[in-house]
Amino acid sequence: MIRSEVDRFWSHVVKGPEPEDCWFWTGAISDDGYGRFWIRRQAGQQAVRPQRYAYELATGEPLPMSTLLLHACDIPICVHATADLDVSHVAPGTHRENMLDRAQRGRYRNRQTLRLGDLPRQVRVQRSLDLRTVILDHGWQPELISAALLGVELTHPRLF
Ligand SMILES: [Zn+2]
């Protein structure tokens, strides 16, 4: 990995204060609600998934194209990847059972009932965009983050 590229990657990520918190991607978001990170390779410019990039950084190994990464936290723009899959929010699809288990045990505060991945695409995209806006405008504010994830109108006065 190229140092400046890695720095640029992390400059787009906002990490929550607690060890189990999400790390949100605040760069470009695709029309499927997932992030997009542009890198330059010999073949030219290419867009990669931030969660895959983060996972490769964490493990130090390239991830085969055929390997699907899943989110235990079910938040498409989360890039909290660690080599320890008991802690990581993203892991290869082969660990699906473990991840569902963890999600059901409610290890992820304020998102046990959320299934963002199951929402219609347009809704999912809007949630990702709203979440990014909240993070960029206000930093890590749990109430605003929850509201964005739940699709609550963010201009509602009671939130402030
Ligand atoms: Zn997460």
mmCIF file of N, CA and C in Angstrom, residues 8-122:
data_model
loop_
_atom_site.group_PDB
_atom_site.id
_atom_site.type_symbol
_atom_site.label_atom_id
_atom_site.label_comp_id
_atom_site.label_asym_id
_atom_site.label_seq_id
_atom_site.Cartn_x
_atom_site.Cartn_y
_atom_site.Cartn_z
ATOM 1 N N ARG A 8 -4.626 9.264 2.911
ATOM 2 C CA ARG A 8 -5.813 9.855 2.275
ATOM 3 C C ARG A 8 -7.049 9.039 2.651
ATOM 4 N N PHE A 9 -6.889 7.729 2.684
ATOM 5 C CA PHE A 9 -8.003 6.868 3.072
ATOM 6 C C PHE A 9 -8.512 7.233 4.471
ATOM 7 N N TRP A 10 -7.590 7.261 5.444
ATOM 8 C CA TRP A 10 -8.010 7.514 6.829
ATOM 9 C C TRP A 10 -8.513 8.937 7.035
ATOM 10 N N SER A 11 -8.105 9.849 6.162
ATOM 11 C CA SER A 11 -8.603 11.224 6.289
ATOM 12 C C SER A 11 -10.110 11.283 6.012
ATOM 13 N N HIS A 12 -10.648 10.231 5.410
ATOM 14 C CA HIS A 12 -12.086 10.170 5.116
ATOM 15 C C HIS A 12 -12.858 9.352 6.145
ATOM 16 N N VAL A 13 -12.174 8.936 7.203
ATOM 17 C CA VAL A 13 -12.823 8.045 8.177
ATOM 18 C C VAL A 13 -12.946 8.729 9.536
ATOM 19 N N VAL A 14 -14.130 8.630 10.133
ATOM 20 C CA VAL A 14 -14.357 9.158 11.482
ATOM 21 C C VAL A 14 -14.666 7.973 12.399
ATOM 22 N N LYS A 15 -13.811 7.788 13.414
ATOM 23 C CA LYS A 15 -13.969 6.662 14.332
ATOM 24 C C LYS A 15 -14.694 7.088 15.601
ATOM 25 N N GLY A 16 -15.590 6.222 16.067
ATOM 26 C CA GLY A 16 -16.239 6.478 17.339
ATOM 27 C C GLY A 16 -15.252 6.313 18.481
ATOM 28 N N PRO A 17 -15.569 6.912 19.644
ATOM 29 C CA PRO A 17 -14.640 6.913 20.766
ATOM 30 C C PRO A 17 -14.477 5.561 21.471
ATOM 31 N N GLU A 18 -15.483 4.710 21.391
ATOM 32 C CA GLU A 18 -15.409 3.420 22.089
ATOM 33 C C GLU A 18 -14.838 2.350 21.161
ATOM 34 N N PRO A 19 -14.173 1.342 21.771
ATOM 35 C CA PRO A 19 -13.535 0.302 20.943
ATOM 36 C C PRO A 19 -14.513 -0.428 20.024
ATOM 37 N N GLU A 20 -15.770 -0.559 20.468
ATOM 38 C CA GLU A 20 -16.723 -1.312 19.653
ATOM 39 C C GLU A 20 -17.490 -0.430 18.669
ATOM 40 N N ASP A 21 -17.220 0.867 18.689
ATOM 41 C CA ASP A 21 -17.938 1.788 17.804
ATOM 42 C C ASP A 21 -17.583 1.566 16.335
ATOM 43 N N CYS A 22 -18.486 2.057 15.495
ATOM 44 C CA CYS A 22 -18.223 2.022 14.060
ATOM 45 C C CYS A 22 -17.159 3.054 13.683
ATOM 46 N N TRP A 23 -16.582 2.819 12.526
ATOM 47 C CA TRP A 23 -15.703 3.805 11.905
ATOM 48 C C TRP A 23 -16.379 4.165 10.588
ATOM 49 N N PHE A 24 -16.839 5.394 10.483
ATOM 50 C CA PHE A 24 -17.633 5.750 9.303
ATOM 51 C C PHE A 24 -16.819 6.379 8.187
ATOM 52 N N TRP A 25 -17.090 5.880 7.006
ATOM 53 C CA TRP A 25 -16.503 6.420 5.785
ATOM 54 C C TRP A 25 -17.257 7.700 5.418
ATOM 55 N N THR A 26 -16.517 8.790 5.219
ATOM 56 C CA THR A 26 -17.178 10.067 4.891
ATOM 57 C C THR A 26 -16.772 10.558 3.501
ATOM 58 N N GLY A 27 -16.123 9.696 2.733
ATOM 59 C CA GLY A 27 -15.768 10.058 1.354
ATOM 60 C C GLY A 27 -16.941 9.804 0.416
ATOM 61 N N ALA A 28 -16.617 9.509 -0.843
ATOM 62 C CA ALA A 28 -17.664 9.318 -1.852
ATOM 63 C C ALA A 28 -18.553 8.124 -1.503
ATOM 64 N N ILE A 29 -19.837 8.267 -1.830
ATOM 65 C CA ILE A 29 -20.800 7.190 -1.601
ATOM 66 C C ILE A 29 -21.449 6.831 -2.936
ATOM 67 N N SER A 30 -21.469 5.531 -3.231
ATOM 68 C CA SER A 30 -22.025 5.051 -4.501
ATOM 69 C C SER A 30 -23.546 5.036 -4.467
ATOM 70 N N ASP A 31 -24.134 4.766 -5.639
ATOM 71 C CA ASP A 31 -25.595 4.769 -5.711
ATOM 72 C C ASP A 31 -26.215 3.490 -5.147
ATOM 73 N N ASP A 32 -25.390 2.707 -4.443
ATOM 74 C CA ASP A 32 -25.951 1.564 -3.715
ATOM 75 C C ASP A 32 -25.837 1.776 -2.201
ATOM 76 N N GLY A 33 -25.345 2.963 -1.824
ATOM 77 C CA GLY A 33 -25.264 3.286 -0.397
ATOM 78 C C GLY A 33 -23.946 2.897 0.254
ATOM 79 N N TYR A 34 -23.094 2.251 -0.498
ATOM 80 C CA TYR A 34 -21.771 1.885 0.025
ATOM 81 C C TYR A 34 -20.743 2.925 -0.430
ATOM 82 N N GLY A 35 -19.621 2.957 0.274
ATOM 83 C CA GLY A 35 -18.595 3.935 -0.060
ATOM 84 C C GLY A 35 -17.816 3.591 -1.317
ATOM 85 N N ARG A 36 -17.011 4.556 -1.724
ATOM 86 C CA ARG A 36 -16.180 4.375 -2.912
ATOM 87 C C ARG A 36 -14.889 5.158 -2.683
ATOM 88 N N PHE A 37 -13.773 4.500 -2.894
ATOM 89 C CA PHE A 37 -12.469 5.129 -2.698
ATOM 90 C C PHE A 37 -11.656 4.929 -3.970
ATOM 91 N N TRP A 38 -11.170 6.037 -4.516
ATOM 92 C CA TRP A 38 -10.417 5.969 -5.779
ATOM 93 C C TRP A 38 -8.938 5.777 -5.512
ATOM 94 N N ILE A 39 -8.374 4.802 -6.177
ATOM 95 C CA ILE A 39 -6.936 4.573 -6.055
ATOM 96 C C ILE A 39 -6.317 4.491 -7.446
ATOM 97 N N ARG A 40 -5.022 4.732 -7.503
ATOM 98 C CA ARG A 40 -4.310 4.671 -8.779
ATOM 99 C C ARG A 40 -3.428 3.424 -8.786
ATOM 100 N N ARG A 41 -3.615 2.620 -9.801
ATOM 101 C CA ARG A 41 -2.793 1.427 -9.972
ATOM 102 C C ARG A 41 -2.235 1.437 -11.375
ATOM 103 N N GLN A 42 -1.382 0.446 -11.677
ATOM 104 C CA GLN A 42 -0.778 0.411 -13.011
ATOM 105 C C GLN A 42 -1.822 0.440 -14.107
ATOM 106 N N ALA A 43 -2.917 -0.224 -13.866
ATOM 107 C CA ALA A 43 -3.982 -0.293 -14.855
ATOM 108 C C ALA A 43 -4.756 1.027 -14.961
ATOM 109 N N GLY A 44 -4.454 1.965 -14.068
ATOM 110 C CA GLY A 44 -5.161 3.246 -14.092
ATOM 111 C C GLY A 44 -5.944 3.476 -12.814
ATOM 112 N N GLN A 45 -6.840 4.460 -12.854
ATOM 113 C CA GLN A 45 -7.656 4.782 -11.688
ATOM 114 C C GLN A 45 -8.695 3.688 -11.482
ATOM 115 N N GLN A 46 -8.913 3.338 -10.253
ATOM 116 C CA GLN A 46 -10.011 2.401 -9.997
ATOM 117 C C GLN A 46 -10.663 2.707 -8.658
ATOM 118 N N ALA A 47 -11.946 2.396 -8.609
ATOM 119 C CA ALA A 47 -12.708 2.613 -7.381
ATOM 120 C C ALA A 47 -12.736 1.325 -6.589
ATOM 121 N N VAL A 48 -12.460 1.424 -5.306
ATOM 122 C CA VAL A 48 -12.544 0.244 -4.452
ATOM 123 C C VAL A 48 -13.529 0.516 -3.322
ATOM 124 N N ARG A 49 -13.990 -0.553 -2.712
ATOM 125 C CA ARG A 49 -14.886 -0.433 -1.564
ATOM 126 C C ARG A 49 -14.060 -0.099 -0.329
ATOM 127 N N PRO A 50 -14.392 0.977 0.363
ATOM 128 C CA PRO A 50 -13.607 1.351 1.544
ATOM 129 C C PRO A 50 -13.514 0.238 2.585
ATOM 130 N N GLN A 51 -14.592 -0.522 2.778
ATOM 131 C CA GLN A 51 -14.542 -1.581 3.795
ATOM 132 C C GLN A 51 -13.571 -2.688 3.382
ATOM 133 N N ARG A 52 -13.471 -2.941 2.075
ATOM 134 C CA ARG A 52 -12.510 -3.941 1.595
ATOM 135 C C ARG A 52 -11.084 -3.428 1.754
ATOM 136 N N TYR A 53 -10.920 -2.162 1.423
ATOM 137 C CA TYR A 53 -9.603 -1.540 1.556
ATOM 138 C C TYR A 53 -9.159 -1.594 3.013
ATOM 139 N N ALA A 54 -10.055 -1.238 3.920
ATOM 140 C CA ALA A 54 -9.743 -1.247 5.357
ATOM 141 C C ALA A 54 -9.419 -2.661 5.823
ATOM 142 N N TYR A 55 -10.162 -3.615 5.297
ATOM 143 C CA TYR A 55 -9.932 -5.011 5.708
ATOM 144 C C TYR A 55 -8.561 -5.486 5.241
ATOM 145 N N GLU A 56 -8.200 -5.114 4.018
ATOM 146 C CA GLU A 56 -6.879 -5.496 3.499
ATOM 147 C C GLU A 56 -5.764 -4.821 4.292
ATOM 148 N N LEU A 57 -6.002 -3.575 4.692
ATOM 149 C CA LEU A 57 -5.021 -2.885 5.531
ATOM 150 C C LEU A 57 -4.856 -3.615 6.864
ATOM 151 N N ALA A 58 -5.973 -4.032 7.422
ATOM 152 C CA ALA A 58 -5.962 -4.663 8.744
ATOM 153 C C ALA A 58 -5.270 -6.026 8.717
ATOM 154 N N THR A 59 -5.518 -6.778 7.650
ATOM 155 C CA THR A 59 -4.962 -8.126 7.591
ATOM 156 C C THR A 59 -3.608 -8.157 6.882
ATOM 157 N N GLY A 60 -3.327 -7.107 6.102
ATOM 158 C CA GLY A 60 -2.073 -7.070 5.364
ATOM 159 C C GLY A 60 -2.062 -7.984 4.154
ATOM 160 N N GLU A 61 -3.238 -8.484 3.794
ATOM 161 C CA GLU A 61 -3.317 -9.400 2.655
ATOM 162 C C GLU A 61 -4.418 -8.975 1.692
ATOM 163 N N PRO A 62 -4.150 -9.165 0.387
ATOM 164 C CA PRO A 62 -5.198 -8.834 -0.586
ATOM 165 C C PRO A 62 -6.389 -9.775 -0.426
ATOM 166 N N LEU A 63 -7.543 -9.220 -0.578
ATOM 167 C CA LEU A 63 -8.773 -9.995 -0.448
ATOM 168 C C LEU A 63 -9.191 -10.457 -1.847
ATOM 169 N N PRO A 64 -9.380 -11.763 -2.043
ATOM 170 C CA PRO A 64 -9.805 -12.220 -3.377
ATOM 171 C C PRO A 64 -11.107 -11.555 -3.806
ATOM 172 N N MET A 65 -11.199 -11.209 -5.095
ATOM 173 C CA MET A 65 -12.399 -10.545 -5.616
ATOM 174 C C MET A 65 -13.670 -11.322 -5.277
ATOM 175 N N SER A 66 -13.535 -12.653 -5.242
ATOM 176 C CA SER A 66 -14.720 -13.493 -5.036
ATOM 177 C C SER A 66 -15.177 -13.520 -3.579
ATOM 178 N N THR A 67 -14.337 -12.997 -2.678
ATOM 179 C CA THR A 67 -14.709 -13.029 -1.263
ATOM 180 C C THR A 67 -15.594 -11.848 -0.912
ATOM 181 N N LEU A 68 -16.764 -12.171 -0.438
ATOM 182 C CA LEU A 68 -17.731 -11.156 -0.062
ATOM 183 C C LEU A 68 -17.499 -10.738 1.391
ATOM 184 N N LEU A 69 -17.491 -9.432 1.631
ATOM 185 C CA LEU A 69 -17.380 -8.960 3.011
ATOM 186 C C LEU A 69 -18.759 -8.587 3.523
ATOM 187 N N LEU A 70 -19.038 -8.967 4.749
ATOM 188 C CA LEU A 70 -20.318 -8.615 5.358
ATOM 189 C C LEU A 70 -20.078 -7.683 6.539
ATOM 190 N N HIS A 71 -21.099 -6.885 6.841
ATOM 191 C CA HIS A 71 -21.044 -5.981 7.989
ATOM 192 C C HIS A 71 -21.794 -6.579 9.179
ATOM 193 N N ALA A 72 -21.107 -6.791 10.283
ATOM 194 C CA ALA A 72 -21.797 -7.253 11.491
ATOM 195 C C ALA A 72 -22.714 -6.152 12.019
ATOM 196 N N CYS A 73 -22.312 -4.902 11.840
ATOM 197 C CA CYS A 73 -23.097 -3.772 12.352
ATOM 198 C C CYS A 73 -24.192 -3.374 11.357
ATOM 199 N N ASP A 74 -24.128 -3.929 10.159
ATOM 200 C CA ASP A 74 -25.132 -3.666 9.139
ATOM 201 C C ASP A 74 -25.186 -2.209 8.686
ATOM 202 N N ILE A 75 -24.081 -1.524 8.767
ATOM 203 C CA ILE A 75 -24.042 -0.138 8.294
ATOM 204 C C ILE A 75 -23.076 -0.071 7.111
ATOM 205 N N PRO A 76 -23.642 0.179 5.932
ATOM 206 C CA PRO A 76 -22.838 0.058 4.709
ATOM 207 C C PRO A 76 -21.559 0.900 4.688
ATOM 208 N N ILE A 77 -21.569 2.070 5.336
ATOM 209 C CA ILE A 77 -20.378 2.919 5.255
ATOM 210 C C ILE A 77 -19.417 2.712 6.427
ATOM 211 N N CYS A 78 -19.646 1.671 7.226
ATOM 212 C CA CYS A 78 -18.707 1.371 8.311
ATOM 213 C C CYS A 78 -17.475 0.661 7.733
ATOM 214 N N VAL A 79 -16.297 1.101 8.171
ATOM 215 C CA VAL A 79 -15.049 0.488 7.699
ATOM 216 C C VAL A 79 -14.222 -0.028 8.876
ATOM 217 N N HIS A 80 -14.915 -0.379 9.977
ATOM 218 C CA HIS A 80 -14.211 -0.865 11.164
ATOM 219 C C HIS A 80 -13.742 -2.299 10.914
ATOM 220 N N ALA A 81 -12.556 -2.415 10.360
ATOM 221 C CA ALA A 81 -11.981 -3.722 10.053
ATOM 222 C C ALA A 81 -10.759 -3.958 10.929
ATOM 223 N N THR A 82 -10.725 -5.115 11.562
ATOM 224 C CA THR A 82 -9.549 -5.513 12.325
ATOM 225 C C THR A 82 -9.246 -6.965 11.981
ATOM 226 N N ALA A 83 -8.000 -7.352 12.211
ATOM 227 C CA ALA A 83 -7.607 -8.720 11.912
ATOM 228 C C ALA A 83 -8.338 -9.700 12.833
ATOM 229 N N ASP A 84 -8.682 -9.233 14.042
ATOM 230 C CA ASP A 84 -9.427 -10.062 14.988
ATOM 231 C C ASP A 84 -10.912 -10.018 14.625
ATOM 232 N N LEU A 85 -11.400 -11.127 14.080
ATOM 233 C CA LEU A 85 -12.767 -11.129 13.568
ATOM 234 C C LEU A 85 -13.824 -11.089 14.666
ATOM 235 N N ASP A 86 -13.407 -11.299 15.914
ATOM 236 C CA ASP A 86 -14.358 -11.163 17.017
ATOM 237 C C ASP A 86 -14.632 -9.697 17.311
ATOM 238 N N VAL A 87 -13.778 -8.837 16.813
ATOM 239 C CA VAL A 87 -13.900 -7.407 17.062
ATOM 240 C C VAL A 87 -14.307 -6.662 15.795
ATOM 241 N N SER A 88 -13.843 -7.165 14.675
ATOM 242 C CA SER A 88 -14.067 -6.505 13.398
ATOM 243 C C SER A 88 -15.553 -6.376 13.070
ATOM 244 N N HIS A 89 -15.917 -5.252 12.463
ATOM 245 C CA HIS A 89 -17.302 -5.074 12.018
ATOM 246 C C HIS A 89 -17.509 -5.643 10.618
ATOM 247 N N VAL A 90 -16.420 -5.830 9.893
ATOM 248 C CA VAL A 90 -16.544 -6.456 8.575
ATOM 249 C C VAL A 90 -15.715 -7.727 8.548
ATOM 250 N N ALA A 91 -16.264 -8.751 7.929
ATOM 251 C CA ALA A 91 -15.573 -10.033 7.862
ATOM 252 C C ALA A 91 -16.053 -10.776 6.615
ATOM 253 N N PRO A 92 -15.237 -11.695 6.137
ATOM 254 C CA PRO A 92 -15.644 -12.478 4.960
ATOM 255 C C PRO A 92 -16.957 -13.208 5.193
ATOM 256 N N GLY A 93 -17.704 -13.405 4.118
ATOM 257 C CA GLY A 93 -19.017 -14.023 4.191
ATOM 258 C C GLY A 93 -19.027 -15.373 4.873
ATOM 259 N N THR A 94 -17.880 -16.053 4.871
ATOM 260 C CA THR A 94 -17.798 -17.365 5.500
ATOM 261 C C THR A 94 -18.018 -17.275 7.014
ATOM 262 N N HIS A 95 -17.916 -16.071 7.552
ATOM 263 C CA HIS A 95 -18.122 -15.879 8.992
ATOM 264 C C HIS A 95 -19.529 -15.373 9.300
ATOM 265 N N ARG A 96 -20.389 -15.505 8.327
ATOM 266 C CA ARG A 96 -21.735 -14.958 8.427
ATOM 267 C C ARG A 96 -22.463 -15.364 9.715
ATOM 268 N N GLU A 97 -22.408 -16.655 10.034
ATOM 269 C CA GLU A 97 -23.132 -17.141 11.219
ATOM 270 C C GLU A 97 -22.677 -16.418 12.485
ATOM 271 N N ASN A 98 -21.363 -16.314 12.624
ATOM 272 C CA ASN A 98 -20.815 -15.602 13.784
ATOM 273 C C ASN A 98 -21.320 -14.182 13.869
ATOM 274 N N MET A 99 -21.353 -13.537 12.717
ATOM 275 C CA MET A 99 -21.723 -12.135 12.709
ATOM 276 C C MET A 99 -23.181 -11.943 13.059
ATOM 277 N N LEU A 100 -24.021 -12.814 12.522
ATOM 278 C CA LEU A 100 -25.452 -12.715 12.831
ATOM 279 C C LEU A 100 -25.663 -12.925 14.323
ATOM 280 N N ASP A 101 -24.933 -13.874 14.859
ATOM 281 C CA ASP A 101 -24.952 -14.143 16.294
ATOM 282 C C ASP A 101 -24.646 -12.892 17.106
ATOM 283 N N ARG A 102 -23.562 -12.262 16.738
ATOM 284 C CA ARG A 102 -23.139 -11.070 17.459
ATOM 285 C C ARG A 102 -24.172 -9.973 17.351
ATOM 286 N N ALA A 103 -24.698 -9.788 16.149
ATOM 287 C CA ALA A 103 -25.692 -8.733 15.939
ATOM 288 C C ALA A 103 -26.907 -9.002 16.824
ATOM 289 N N GLN A 104 -27.292 -10.288 16.917
ATOM 290 C CA GLN A 104 -28.478 -10.621 17.697
ATOM 291 C C GLN A 104 -28.236 -10.500 19.194
ATOM 292 N N ARG A 105 -27.020 -10.686 19.597
ATOM 293 C CA ARG A 105 -26.713 -10.523 21.018
ATOM 294 C C ARG A 105 -26.701 -9.046 21.400
ATOM 295 N N GLY A 106 -26.867 -8.192 20.410
ATOM 296 C CA GLY A 106 -26.985 -6.761 20.689
ATOM 297 C C GLY A 106 -25.688 -6.106 21.087
ATOM 298 N N ARG A 107 -24.617 -6.637 20.532
ATOM 299 C CA ARG A 107 -23.327 -6.064 20.871
ATOM 300 C C ARG A 107 -23.169 -4.669 20.282
ATOM 301 N N TYR A 108 -23.969 -4.395 19.300
ATOM 302 C CA TYR A 108 -23.844 -3.106 18.638
ATOM 303 C C TYR A 108 -24.920 -2.171 19.157
ATOM 304 N N ARG A 109 -24.552 -1.323 20.048
ATOM 305 C CA ARG A 109 -25.489 -0.429 20.689
ATOM 306 C C ARG A 109 -26.300 0.351 19.654
ATOM 307 N N ASN A 110 -27.542 0.538 19.938
ATOM 308 C CA ASN A 110 -28.503 1.318 19.155
ATOM 309 C C ASN A 110 -28.724 0.857 17.718
ATOM 310 N N ARG A 111 -28.275 -0.324 17.382
ATOM 311 C CA ARG A 111 -28.607 -0.774 16.043
ATOM 312 C C ARG A 111 -29.060 -2.233 15.983
ATOM 313 N N GLN A 112 -29.472 -2.768 17.124
ATOM 314 C CA GLN A 112 -29.900 -4.165 17.141
ATOM 315 C C GLN A 112 -31.079 -4.409 16.207
ATOM 316 N N THR A 113 -31.968 -3.432 16.108
ATOM 317 C CA THR A 113 -33.179 -3.654 15.347
ATOM 318 C C THR A 113 -33.050 -3.172 13.908
ATOM 319 N N LEU A 114 -31.906 -2.628 13.590
ATOM 320 C CA LEU A 114 -31.736 -2.065 12.258
ATOM 321 C C LEU A 114 -31.233 -3.094 11.269
ATOM 322 N N ARG A 115 -31.874 -3.144 10.121
ATOM 323 C CA ARG A 115 -31.359 -3.980 9.048
ATOM 324 C C ARG A 115 -31.217 -3.097 7.819
ATOM 325 N N LEU A 116 -30.233 -2.216 7.852
ATOM 326 C CA LEU A 116 -30.060 -1.273 6.745
ATOM 327 C C LEU A 116 -29.881 -1.990 5.418
ATOM 328 N N GLY A 117 -29.180 -3.125 5.492
ATOM 329 C CA GLY A 117 -28.916 -3.860 4.267
ATOM 330 C C GLY A 117 -30.184 -4.358 3.595
ATOM 331 N N ASP A 118 -31.253 -4.487 4.364
ATOM 332 C CA ASP A 118 -32.516 -4.997 3.824
ATOM 333 C C ASP A 118 -33.425 -3.901 3.284
ATOM 334 N N LEU A 119 -33.043 -2.646 3.510
ATOM 335 C CA LEU A 119 -33.884 -1.548 3.051
ATOM 336 C C LEU A 119 -33.812 -1.423 1.527
ATOM 337 N N PRO A 120 -34.878 -0.855 0.937
ATOM 338 C CA PRO A 120 -34.804 -0.584 -0.510
ATOM 339 C C PRO A 120 -33.578 0.278 -0.802
ATOM 340 N N ARG A 121 -32.994 0.065 -1.958
ATOM 341 C CA ARG A 121 -31.731 0.722 -2.280
ATOM 342 C C ARG A 121 -31.769 2.237 -2.088
ATOM 343 N N GLN A 122 -32.823 2.876 -2.589
ATOM 344 C CA GLN A 122 -32.900 4.336 -2.494
ATOM 345 C C GLN A 122 -32.885 4.813 -1.046
#
